[in-house]
CSV table of C-alpha atoms in Angstrom, one decimal:
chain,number,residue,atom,x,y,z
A,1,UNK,CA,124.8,102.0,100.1
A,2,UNK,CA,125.7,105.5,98.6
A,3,UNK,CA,127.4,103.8,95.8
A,4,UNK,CA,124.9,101.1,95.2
A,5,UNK,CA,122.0,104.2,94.2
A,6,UNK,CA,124.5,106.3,92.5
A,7,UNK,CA,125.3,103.6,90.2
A,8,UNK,CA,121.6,102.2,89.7
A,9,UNK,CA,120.2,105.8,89.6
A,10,UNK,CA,123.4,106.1,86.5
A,11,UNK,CA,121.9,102.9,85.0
A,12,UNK,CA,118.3,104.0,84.8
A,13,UNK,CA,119.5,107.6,83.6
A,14,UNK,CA,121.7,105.3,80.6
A,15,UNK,CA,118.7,102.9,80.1
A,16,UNK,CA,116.2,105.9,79.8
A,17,UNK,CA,118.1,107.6,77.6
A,18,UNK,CA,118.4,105.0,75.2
A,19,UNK,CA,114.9,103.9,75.7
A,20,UNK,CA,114.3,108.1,74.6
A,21,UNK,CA,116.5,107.6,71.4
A,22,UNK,CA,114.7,104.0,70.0
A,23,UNK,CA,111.5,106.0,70.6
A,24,UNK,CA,112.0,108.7,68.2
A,25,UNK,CA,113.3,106.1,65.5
A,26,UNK,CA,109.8,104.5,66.1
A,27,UNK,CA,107.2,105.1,63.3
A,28,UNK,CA,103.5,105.5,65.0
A,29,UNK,CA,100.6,103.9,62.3
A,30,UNK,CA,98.6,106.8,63.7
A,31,UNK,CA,98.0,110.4,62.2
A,32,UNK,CA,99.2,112.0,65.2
A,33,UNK,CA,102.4,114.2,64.6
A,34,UNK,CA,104.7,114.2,67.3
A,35,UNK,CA,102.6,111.2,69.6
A,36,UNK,CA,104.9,108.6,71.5
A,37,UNK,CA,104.8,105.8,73.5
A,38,UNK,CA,106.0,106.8,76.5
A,39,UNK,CA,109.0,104.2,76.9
A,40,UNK,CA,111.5,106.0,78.8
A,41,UNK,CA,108.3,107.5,81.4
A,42,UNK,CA,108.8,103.6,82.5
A,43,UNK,CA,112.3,104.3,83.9
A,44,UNK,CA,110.9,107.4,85.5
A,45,UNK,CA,108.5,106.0,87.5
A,46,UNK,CA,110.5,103.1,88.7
A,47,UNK,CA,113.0,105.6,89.7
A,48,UNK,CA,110.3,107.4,91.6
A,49,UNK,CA,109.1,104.6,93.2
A,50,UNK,CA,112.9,103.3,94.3
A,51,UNK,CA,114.2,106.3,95.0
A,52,UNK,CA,111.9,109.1,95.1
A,53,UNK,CA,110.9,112.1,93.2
A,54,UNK,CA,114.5,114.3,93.4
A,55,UNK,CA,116.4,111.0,92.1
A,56,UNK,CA,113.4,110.5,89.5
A,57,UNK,CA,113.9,114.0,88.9
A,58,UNK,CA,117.5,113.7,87.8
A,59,UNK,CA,116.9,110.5,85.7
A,60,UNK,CA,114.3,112.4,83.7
A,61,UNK,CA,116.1,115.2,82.8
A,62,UNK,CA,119.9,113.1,82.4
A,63,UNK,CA,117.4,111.0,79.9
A,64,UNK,CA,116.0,114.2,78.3
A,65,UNK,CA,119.7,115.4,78.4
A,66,UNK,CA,121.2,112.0,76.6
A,67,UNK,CA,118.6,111.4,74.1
A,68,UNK,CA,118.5,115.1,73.0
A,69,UNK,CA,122.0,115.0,72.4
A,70,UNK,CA,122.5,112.0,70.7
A,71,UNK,CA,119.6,112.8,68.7
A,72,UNK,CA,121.0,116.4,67.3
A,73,UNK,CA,118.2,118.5,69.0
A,74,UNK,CA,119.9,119.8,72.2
A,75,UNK,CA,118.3,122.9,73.1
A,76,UNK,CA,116.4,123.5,70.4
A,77,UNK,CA,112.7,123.6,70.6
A,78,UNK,CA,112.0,119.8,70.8
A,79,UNK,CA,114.8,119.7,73.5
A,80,UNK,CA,112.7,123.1,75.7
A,81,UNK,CA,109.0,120.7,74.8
A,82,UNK,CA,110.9,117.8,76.0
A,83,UNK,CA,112.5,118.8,79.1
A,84,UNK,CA,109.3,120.9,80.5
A,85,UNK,CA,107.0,117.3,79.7
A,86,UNK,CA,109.4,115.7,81.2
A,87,UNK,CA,110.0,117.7,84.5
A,88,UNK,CA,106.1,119.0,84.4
A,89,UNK,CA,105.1,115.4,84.7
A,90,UNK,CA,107.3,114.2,87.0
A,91,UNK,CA,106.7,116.6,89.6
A,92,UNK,CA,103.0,115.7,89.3
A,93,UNK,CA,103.8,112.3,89.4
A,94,UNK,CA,105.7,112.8,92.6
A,95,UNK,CA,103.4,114.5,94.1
A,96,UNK,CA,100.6,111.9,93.1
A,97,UNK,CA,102.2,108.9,94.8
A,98,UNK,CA,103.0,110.8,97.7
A,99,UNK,CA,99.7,111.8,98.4
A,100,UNK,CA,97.4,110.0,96.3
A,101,UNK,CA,98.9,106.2,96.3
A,102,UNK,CA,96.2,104.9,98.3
A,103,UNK,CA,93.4,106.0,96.1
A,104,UNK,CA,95.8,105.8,92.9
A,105,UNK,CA,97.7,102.9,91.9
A,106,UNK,CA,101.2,103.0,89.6
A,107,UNK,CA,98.7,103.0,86.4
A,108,UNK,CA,96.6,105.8,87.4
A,109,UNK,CA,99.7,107.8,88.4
A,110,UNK,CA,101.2,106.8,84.8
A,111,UNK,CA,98.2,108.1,83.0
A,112,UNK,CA,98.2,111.1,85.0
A,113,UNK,CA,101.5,111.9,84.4
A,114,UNK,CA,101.4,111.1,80.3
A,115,UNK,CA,98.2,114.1,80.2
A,116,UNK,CA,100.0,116.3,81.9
A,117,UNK,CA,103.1,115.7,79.9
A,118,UNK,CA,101.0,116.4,77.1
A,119,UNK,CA,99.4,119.5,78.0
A,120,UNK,CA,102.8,121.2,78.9
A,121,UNK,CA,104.2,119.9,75.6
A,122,UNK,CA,101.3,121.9,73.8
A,123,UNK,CA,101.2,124.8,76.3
A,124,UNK,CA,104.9,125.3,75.5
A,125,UNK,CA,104.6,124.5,71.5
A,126,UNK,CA,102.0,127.5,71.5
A,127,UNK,CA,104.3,129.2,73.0
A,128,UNK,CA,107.1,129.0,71.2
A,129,UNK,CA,104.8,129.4,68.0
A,130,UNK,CA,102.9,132.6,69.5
A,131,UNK,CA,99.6,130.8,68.3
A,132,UNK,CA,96.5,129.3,70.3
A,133,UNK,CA,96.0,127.3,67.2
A,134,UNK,CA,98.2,124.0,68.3
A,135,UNK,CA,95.7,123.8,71.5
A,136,UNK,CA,93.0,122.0,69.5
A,137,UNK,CA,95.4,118.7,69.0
A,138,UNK,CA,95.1,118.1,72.9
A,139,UNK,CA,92.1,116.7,72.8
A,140,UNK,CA,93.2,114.1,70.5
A,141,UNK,CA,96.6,113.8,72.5
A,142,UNK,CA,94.4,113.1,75.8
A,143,UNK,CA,92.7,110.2,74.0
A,144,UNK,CA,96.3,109.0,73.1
A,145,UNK,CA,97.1,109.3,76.8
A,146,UNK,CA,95.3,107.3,78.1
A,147,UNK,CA,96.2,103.7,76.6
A,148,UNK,CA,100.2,105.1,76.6
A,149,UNK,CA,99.7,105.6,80.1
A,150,UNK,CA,98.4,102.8,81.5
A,151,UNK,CA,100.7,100.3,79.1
A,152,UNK,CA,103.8,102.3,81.1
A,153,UNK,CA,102.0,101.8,84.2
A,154,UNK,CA,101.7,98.2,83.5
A,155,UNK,CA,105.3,98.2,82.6
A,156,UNK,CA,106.5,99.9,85.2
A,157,UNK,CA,104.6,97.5,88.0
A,158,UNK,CA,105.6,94.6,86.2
A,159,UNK,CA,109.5,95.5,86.2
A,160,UNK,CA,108.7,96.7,90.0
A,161,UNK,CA,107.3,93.8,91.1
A,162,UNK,CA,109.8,91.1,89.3
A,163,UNK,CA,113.0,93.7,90.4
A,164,UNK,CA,112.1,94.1,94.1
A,165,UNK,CA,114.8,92.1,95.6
A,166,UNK,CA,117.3,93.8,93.8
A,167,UNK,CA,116.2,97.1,94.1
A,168,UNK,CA,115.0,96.7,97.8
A,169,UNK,CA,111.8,98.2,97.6
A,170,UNK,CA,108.3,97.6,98.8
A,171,UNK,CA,106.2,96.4,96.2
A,172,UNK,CA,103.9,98.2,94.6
């Protein structure tokens, strides 16, 4: 059994890191600098969900870790943004579907975790820019959230529910 999550927790690290790198490659129509999808926040939360939040933990920052180097920005700014969105929102995610999944379902967790992904992102940006200045973008970020979230929510129930008997789960 030890093997059997070690490997699928190394798949969804792989597939989550890949899903980071096609991400950045994809142009947004919108005039939001820096606004993503939220593909690889899929793999997250089904690793949550499967495993729990230390295992989800790991796959978000092996992802951050993967796609950061493969994509020439390891530890660089977008690489500190990155990770502390990434970790931030996992952790809040975790801690939602621990305590909140009966008033929550996987979609409101999702959208929960893409603001607060968000809002770290631009608490660390004006950080590292020693400005108050980028703040006024997270408005227009939280709109963003809000469809981005609950399209990986969807995702993620829908892989969940169709992936159950291999991943031996209770549905969501």
């Amino acid at each position: 059994m030890q093997t059997r999550s070690t490997i699928l927790l190394g798949l969804l690290i792989a597939i989550a890191g890949i899903l980071h790198i096609v991400e950045s490659w994809l142009p947004l129509p919108l005039p939001l600098p820096g606004a993503k999808l939220g593909l690889a926040n899929v793999i997250s939360l089904v690793a949550l969900v499967c495993f729990g939040w230390r295992q989800a933990l790991c796959v978000a920052i092996g992802r951050v870790l993967l796609g950061s180097a493969f994509s020439g920005v390891l530890l660089g700014p977008t690489f500190v943004m990155s990770l502390s969105g990434a970790v931030g929102s996992l952790l809040v995610m975790g801690y939602a579907w621990h305590y909140w999944r009966p008033y929550l379902s996987i979609i409101g967790i999702s959208v929960l975790g893409s603001f607060v992904h968000n809002t770290i992102q631009l608490s660390i940006a004006s950080l590292l820019v020693s400005s108050y200045g980028v703040l006024w973008y997270l408005p227009w970020l939280t709109l963003f959230a809000l469809p981005t979230g609950i399209a990986t929510g969807m995702c993620a129930a829908v892989f969940l529910n169709r992936a159950d008997s291999f991943l031996s789960y209770k549905k969501v």
